[in-house]
PDB file of C-alpha atoms in Angstrom:
ATOM      1  CA  MET A   1      -4.230  -5.995  33.777  1.00 71.00           C
ATOM      2  CA  ARG A   2      -4.562  -7.327  30.261  1.00 93.00           C
ATOM      3  CA  ASP A   3      -3.556  -5.076  27.318  1.00 97.00           C
ATOM      4  CA  ILE A   4      -4.498  -5.609  23.093  1.00 98.00           C
ATOM      5  CA  VAL A   5      -1.429  -5.611  21.474  1.00 98.00           C
ATOM      6  CA  TYR A   6      -1.315  -5.604  17.181  1.00 98.00           C
ATOM      7  CA  LEU A   7       0.701  -6.861  15.449  1.00 98.00           C
ATOM      8  CA  SER A   8       1.876  -7.393  11.336  1.00 98.00           C
ATOM      9  CA  LEU A   9       3.686 -10.311   9.908  1.00 98.00           C
ATOM     10  CA  GLY A  10       5.549 -11.074   6.890  1.00 95.00           C
ATOM     11  CA  SER A  11       7.447 -13.712   5.257  1.00 96.00           C
ATOM     12  CA  ASN A  12       8.874 -14.243   1.405  1.00 93.00           C
ATOM     13  CA  MET A  13      10.588 -17.097   1.759  1.00 92.00           C
ATOM     14  CA  GLY A  14      10.190 -20.620   1.175  1.00 92.00           C
ATOM     15  CA  ASP A  15       6.187 -21.304   2.187  1.00 96.00           C
ATOM     16  CA  ARG A  16       5.480 -17.904   3.311  1.00 96.00           C
ATOM     17  CA  GLU A  17       1.860 -19.308   4.426  1.00 97.00           C
ATOM     18  CA  ALA A  18       2.894 -21.965   6.179  1.00 96.00           C
ATOM     19  CA  TYR A  19       6.261 -19.554   8.387  1.00 96.00           C
ATOM     20  CA  LEU A  20       2.300 -17.072   8.669  1.00 97.00           C
ATOM     21  CA  ARG A  21       0.772 -20.039  10.463  1.00 97.00           C
ATOM     22  CA  ASP A  22       3.833 -21.404  12.865  1.00 96.00           C
ATOM     23  CA  ALA A  23       4.881 -17.448  13.432  1.00 97.00           C
ATOM     24  CA  ILE A  24       1.119 -17.288  14.890  1.00 97.00           C
ATOM     25  CA  ALA A  25       0.643 -19.761  17.408  1.00 96.00           C
ATOM     26  CA  ARG A  26       3.780 -19.553  18.519  1.00 96.00           C
ATOM     27  CA  LEU A  27       2.112 -15.972  19.971  1.00 96.00           C
ATOM     28  CA  GLN A  28      -0.196 -18.719  21.249  1.00 93.00           C
ATOM     29  CA  PRO A  29       1.825 -18.688  25.131  1.00 93.00           C
ATOM     30  CA  GLU A  30       2.059 -15.102  25.123  1.00 94.00           C
ATOM     31  CA  GLY A  31      -1.718 -14.479  25.287  1.00 95.00           C
ATOM     32  CA  ARG A  32      -5.025 -15.278  23.640  1.00 96.00           C
ATOM     33  CA  VAL A  33      -4.942 -14.132  20.069  1.00 97.00           C
ATOM     34  CA  VAL A  34      -8.376 -12.467  19.631  1.00 96.00           C
ATOM     35  CA  SER A  35      -8.540 -11.798  15.870  1.00 97.00           C
ATOM     36  CA  ILE A  36      -6.323 -12.705  12.584  1.00 97.00           C
ATOM     37  CA  SER A  37      -6.437 -10.936   8.796  1.00 97.00           C
ATOM     38  CA  SER A  38      -6.353 -12.463   5.695  1.00 96.00           C
ATOM     39  CA  PHE A  39      -3.105 -13.287   4.276  1.00 97.00           C
ATOM     40  CA  TYR A  40      -2.419 -10.410   1.668  1.00 97.00           C
ATOM     41  CA  GLU A  41       0.340 -10.406  -1.118  1.00 95.00           C
ATOM     42  CA  THR A  42       2.681  -7.754  -1.000  1.00 91.00           C
ATOM     43  CA  GLU A  43       4.816  -6.082  -3.090  1.00 87.00           C
ATOM     44  CA  PRO A  44       8.130  -4.831  -1.521  1.00 85.00           C
ATOM     45  CA  VAL A  45       9.026  -1.159  -0.817  1.00 81.00           C
ATOM     46  CA  GLU A  46      12.218  -0.233   0.735  1.00 74.00           C
ATOM     47  CA  PHE A  47      14.148  -3.035  -1.227  1.00 68.00           C
ATOM     48  CA  THR A  48      12.810  -4.359  -3.966  1.00 67.00           C
ATOM     49  CA  ASN A  49      14.648  -6.768  -5.570  1.00 76.00           C
ATOM     50  CA  GLN A  50      13.275  -9.602  -3.769  1.00 79.00           C
ATOM     51  CA  PRO A  51       9.928 -11.619  -3.763  1.00 89.00           C
ATOM     52  CA  TRP A  52       6.208 -10.029  -2.831  1.00 91.00           C
ATOM     53  CA  PHE A  53       5.350 -10.963   1.125  1.00 91.00           C
ATOM     54  CA  LEU A  54       2.790 -12.641   2.233  1.00 97.00           C
ATOM     55  CA  ASN A  55       2.349 -10.247   5.650  1.00 96.00           C
ATOM     56  CA  CYS A  56      -1.464 -10.599   7.699  1.00 98.00           C
ATOM     57  CA  ALA A  57      -2.175  -8.861  11.211  1.00 98.00           C
ATOM     58  CA  VAL A  58      -2.733  -9.725  14.970  1.00 98.00           C
ATOM     59  CA  ALA A  59      -4.555  -8.631  17.371  1.00 98.00           C
ATOM     60  CA  LEU A  60      -3.225 -10.478  20.668  1.00 98.00           C
ATOM     61  CA  GLU A  61      -4.370  -9.947  24.109  1.00 98.00           C
ATOM     62  CA  THR A  62      -1.211 -10.377  26.744  1.00 98.00           C
ATOM     63  CA  ARG A  63      -0.260  -9.252  29.862  1.00 96.00           C
ATOM     64  CA  ASP A  64       3.479  -9.506  29.392  1.00 97.00           C
ATOM     65  CA  THR A  65       5.091  -5.938  29.630  1.00 96.00           C
ATOM     66  CA  PRO A  66       5.767  -4.637  25.514  1.00 96.00           C
ATOM     67  CA  GLU A  67       9.508  -5.632  27.101  1.00 95.00           C
ATOM     68  CA  GLU A  68       8.982  -9.626  27.687  1.00 96.00           C
ATOM     69  CA  LEU A  69       6.733  -9.358  23.711  1.00 97.00           C
ATOM     70  CA  MET A  70       9.524  -8.241  22.513  1.00 96.00           C
ATOM     71  CA  ALA A  71      12.196 -10.429  23.607  1.00 96.00           C
ATOM     72  CA  SER A  72       9.488 -12.820  23.351  1.00 97.00           C
ATOM     73  CA  ILE A  73       9.331 -11.856  19.530  1.00 96.00           C
ATOM     74  CA  LEU A  74      12.654 -11.970  18.461  1.00 94.00           C
ATOM     75  CA  HIS A  75      12.971 -15.452  19.779  1.00 94.00           C
ATOM     76  CA  ILE A  76       9.946 -16.926  18.616  1.00 96.00           C
ATOM     77  CA  GLU A  77      11.519 -15.995  14.607  1.00 93.00           C
ATOM     78  CA  ARG A  78      15.378 -16.919  15.011  1.00 92.00           C
ATOM     79  CA  GLU A  79      13.646 -20.529  16.753  1.00 92.00           C
ATOM     80  CA  ILE A  80      11.882 -20.370  12.790  1.00 94.00           C
ATOM     81  CA  GLY A  81      14.614 -19.127  11.291  1.00 82.00           C
ATOM     82  CA  ARG A  82      14.939 -15.891  10.439  1.00 72.00           C
ATOM     83  CA  GLN A  83      18.701 -14.596  10.532  1.00 72.00           C
ATOM     84  CA  ARG A  84      19.090 -10.918   9.988  1.00 66.00           C
ATOM     85  CA  ILE A  85      21.263 -10.794   7.248  1.00 69.00           C
ATOM     86  CA  GLN A  86      19.916  -8.149   4.986  1.00 63.00           C
ATOM     87  CA  ARG A  87      18.775  -5.319   6.779  1.00 68.00           C
ATOM     88  CA  LYS A  88      15.266  -4.476   4.656  1.00 67.00           C
ATOM     89  CA  GLY A  89      16.096  -7.804   2.462  1.00 67.00           C
ATOM     90  CA  PRO A  90      14.451 -11.220   2.271  1.00 81.00           C
ATOM     91  CA  ARG A  91      12.984 -12.702   5.380  1.00 85.00           C
ATOM     92  CA  ILE A  92      11.143 -16.383   6.257  1.00 90.00           C
ATOM     93  CA  ILE A  93      10.029 -14.476   9.060  1.00 95.00           C
ATOM     94  CA  ASP A  94       9.104 -10.783  10.044  1.00 93.00           C
ATOM     95  CA  ILE A  95       6.944  -9.539  12.840  1.00 96.00           C
ATOM     96  CA  ASP A  96       6.536  -6.990  14.747  1.00 95.00           C
ATOM     97  CA  ILE A  97       4.269  -4.744  17.625  1.00 98.00           C
ATOM     98  CA  LEU A  98       2.533  -1.946  15.650  1.00 98.00           C
ATOM     99  CA  LEU A  99       0.347  -0.680  19.049  1.00 98.00           C
ATOM    100  CA  PHE A 100       0.628  -1.767  22.250  1.00 98.00           C
ATOM    101  CA  SER A 101      -2.587  -0.796  23.510  1.00 96.00           C
ATOM    102  CA  ASP A 102      -2.799   3.317  24.030  1.00 96.00           C
ATOM    103  CA  ARG A 103       0.992   2.927  24.706  1.00 97.00           C
ATOM    104  CA  ILE A 104       4.007   5.043  23.322  1.00 97.00           C
ATOM    105  CA  ILE A 105       6.725   3.364  23.908  1.00 96.00           C
ATOM    106  CA  ASP A 106      10.260   5.414  22.471  1.00 95.00           C
ATOM    107  CA  SER A 107      13.390   3.529  24.449  1.00 93.00           C
ATOM    108  CA  LYS A 108      16.251   2.391  22.519  1.00 90.00           C
ATOM    109  CA  GLU A 109      15.323  -1.586  22.181  1.00 88.00           C
ATOM    110  CA  LEU A 110      11.493  -0.460  21.017  1.00 94.00           C
ATOM    111  CA  THR A 111       9.804   1.938  19.676  1.00 96.00           C
ATOM    112  CA  VAL A 112       5.235   2.180  20.016  1.00 97.00           C
ATOM    113  CA  PRO A 113       3.276   2.578  18.110  1.00 97.00           C
ATOM    114  CA  HIS A 114       5.636   1.650  15.075  1.00 96.00           C
ATOM    115  CA  PRO A 115       7.329   4.414  13.279  1.00 94.00           C
ATOM    116  CA  ALA A 116       6.601   3.422   9.766  1.00 94.00           C
ATOM    117  CA  MET A 117       2.739   2.155  10.175  1.00 96.00           C
ATOM    118  CA  HIS A 118       1.115   5.064   8.704  1.00 96.00           C
ATOM    119  CA  GLN A 119       3.530   4.657   5.599  1.00 94.00           C
ATOM    120  CA  ARG A 120       2.969   0.859   4.994  1.00 94.00           C
ATOM    121  CA  ARG A 121      -0.246  -0.549   2.827  1.00 95.00           C
ATOM    122  CA  PHE A 122       1.129  -3.794   4.302  1.00 94.00           C
ATOM    123  CA  VAL A 123       0.791  -3.147   7.156  1.00 96.00           C
ATOM    124  CA  LEU A 124      -2.398  -0.690   7.279  1.00 97.00           C
ATOM    125  CA  GLN A 125      -4.734  -3.355   4.807  1.00 96.00           C
ATOM    126  CA  PRO A 126      -4.511  -6.116   7.175  1.00 97.00           C
ATOM    127  CA  LEU A 127      -4.840  -3.750   9.484  1.00 98.00           C
ATOM    128  CA  ALA A 128      -8.370  -2.419   8.941  1.00 98.00           C
ATOM    129  CA  GLU A 129      -9.711  -5.767   8.579  1.00 97.00           C
ATOM    130  CA  ILE A 130      -9.231  -6.095  11.997  1.00 98.00           C
ATOM    131  CA  ALA A 131      -9.462  -2.494  13.751  1.00 98.00           C
ATOM    132  CA  PRO A 132      -9.787  -0.200  11.707  1.00 98.00           C
ATOM    133  CA  ASP A 133     -11.423   1.811  14.552  1.00 98.00           C
ATOM    134  CA  VAL A 134      -9.041   1.779  17.244  1.00 98.00           C
ATOM    135  CA  LEU A 135      -6.312   5.121  17.410  1.00 98.00           C
ATOM    136  CA  HIS A 136      -3.028   5.876  16.243  1.00 98.00           C
ATOM    137  CA  PRO A 137      -2.375   7.346  19.840  1.00 97.00           C
ATOM    138  CA  VAL A 138       0.200   9.842  18.526  1.00 97.00           C
ATOM    139  CA  LEU A 139      -1.647  10.743  15.556  1.00 97.00           C
ATOM    140  CA  GLN A 140      -5.038  10.713  16.949  1.00 97.00           C
ATOM    141  CA  ARG A 141      -5.972   8.947  13.596  1.00 98.00           C
ATOM    142  CA  THR A 142      -8.147   6.025  12.856  1.00 98.00           C
ATOM    143  CA  VAL A 143      -6.023   2.873  11.421  1.00 98.00           C
ATOM    144  CA  ARG A 144      -8.901   3.409   9.247  1.00 98.00           C
ATOM    145  CA  GLN A 145      -8.299   6.940   8.477  1.00 98.00           C
ATOM    146  CA  LEU A 146      -4.759   6.391   8.243  1.00 98.00           C
ATOM    147  CA  LEU A 147      -5.541   3.509   5.238  1.00 97.00           C
ATOM    148  CA  ASP A 148      -7.883   6.039   3.353  1.00 96.00           C
ATOM    149  CA  ASP A 149      -4.301   7.932   3.729  1.00 96.00           C
ATOM    150  CA  LEU A 150      -2.223   7.009   1.696  1.00 94.00           C
ATOM    151  CA  PRO A 151      -1.501   7.881  -1.745  1.00 91.00           C
ATOM    152  CA  VAL A 152      -1.914   5.257  -4.609  1.00 86.00           C
ATOM    153  CA  GLY A 153       0.175   2.044  -4.767  1.00 81.00           C
ATOM    154  CA  GLN A 154       2.169  -0.035  -2.465  1.00 84.00           C
ATOM    155  CA  ARG A 155       0.701  -2.654  -4.306  1.00 86.00           C
ATOM    156  CA  ILE A 156      -1.520  -5.380  -2.394  1.00 90.00           C
ATOM    157  CA  ARG A 157      -3.851  -8.399  -3.436  1.00 91.00           C
ATOM    158  CA  LEU A 158      -5.952 -10.690  -1.235  1.00 93.00           C
ATOM    159  CA  PHE A 159      -3.755 -14.514  -0.754  1.00 92.00           C
ATOM    160  CA  ASN A 160      -5.336 -17.165  -1.533  1.00 85.00           C
ATOM    161  CA  SER A 161      -4.049 -20.433  -0.718  1.00 74.00           C
ATOM    162  CA  ASP A 162      -6.052 -21.163  -4.306  1.00 59.00           C
ATOM    163  CA  HIS A 163      -2.813 -19.482  -6.348  1.00 43.00           C
ATOM    164  CA  SER A 164      -0.694 -23.051  -5.823  1.00 40.00           C
ATOM    165  CA  ALA A 165       0.240 -25.384  -8.574  1.00 34.00           C
ATOM    166  CA  ASN A 166      -3.117 -26.622  -8.419  1.00 30.00           C
ATOM    167  CA  ARG A 167      -4.872 -23.801  -9.471  1.00 32.00           C
ATOM    168  CA  ARG A 168      -6.844 -24.854 -13.624  1.00 32.00           C
ATOM    169  CA  PRO A 169      -6.097 -22.269 -16.429  1.00 33.00           C
ATOM    170  CA  ASP A 170      -9.556 -21.217 -15.764  1.00 36.00           C
ATOM    171  CA  ASP A 171      -9.417 -20.221 -12.526  1.00 36.00           C
ATOM    172  CA  HIS A 172      -9.162 -16.575 -13.092  1.00 35.00           C
ATOM    173  CA  LEU A 173     -12.762 -16.550 -14.945  1.00 35.00           C
ATOM    174  CA  PRO A 174     -15.704 -14.768 -12.624  1.00 37.00           C
ATOM    175  CA  LYS A 175     -17.927 -17.337 -11.182  1.00 38.00           C
ATOM    176  CA  THR A 176     -21.131 -18.186 -11.946  1.00 36.00           C
ATOM    177  CA  LYS A 177     -23.636 -18.795  -8.344  1.00 40.00           C
ATOM    178  CA  ASP A 178     -23.619 -22.375 -10.053  1.00 37.00           C
ATOM    179  CA  GLY A 179     -19.243 -22.776  -9.071  1.00 38.00           C
ATOM    180  CA  THR A 180     -19.178 -22.517 -12.579  1.00 34.00           C
ATOM    181  CA  THR A 181     -16.862 -20.147 -14.326  1.00 33.00           C
ATOM    182  CA  ALA A 182     -18.539 -17.848 -17.216  1.00 35.00           C
ATOM    183  CA  GLU A 183     -16.804 -16.913 -20.201  1.00 32.00           C
TER     184      GLU A 183
END
């Protein structure tokens, strides 16, 4: 039997987009990536004196047990170069299991659903893009409802890889139908 697992991925060091794409590719042996959200730039929370994150959500269909998947995720993070130096601090890659089908797991090694997911816009915004109607098995609310219930705050913006050094000074202006800038 295959389970659908929802993951949150984040990076705020180096080439954030490349690290996310690498992590997604490395998830393939664990199952089939069913869906990937857009990438979002997100303001750090809790430990705020660090660069903004790039986050996304991934739906993965897997035959792994939750414990097997967690072990694989930790291995992927290590392979990409994550070092756990500072709690909530900067990181090359972070992969969290948000939901594992409708399972509820509370062990020393793993808590599912993720205990803070319902408080984090950087988790819920990308997740709502790919799974708005998925039910949180403890709170009995959909991802969309959880997102709508969040208070104002936790700045987040859709990431466009054109935000790079190739960006022209007029890129902030709205575009007309023919692609020219409207001033």
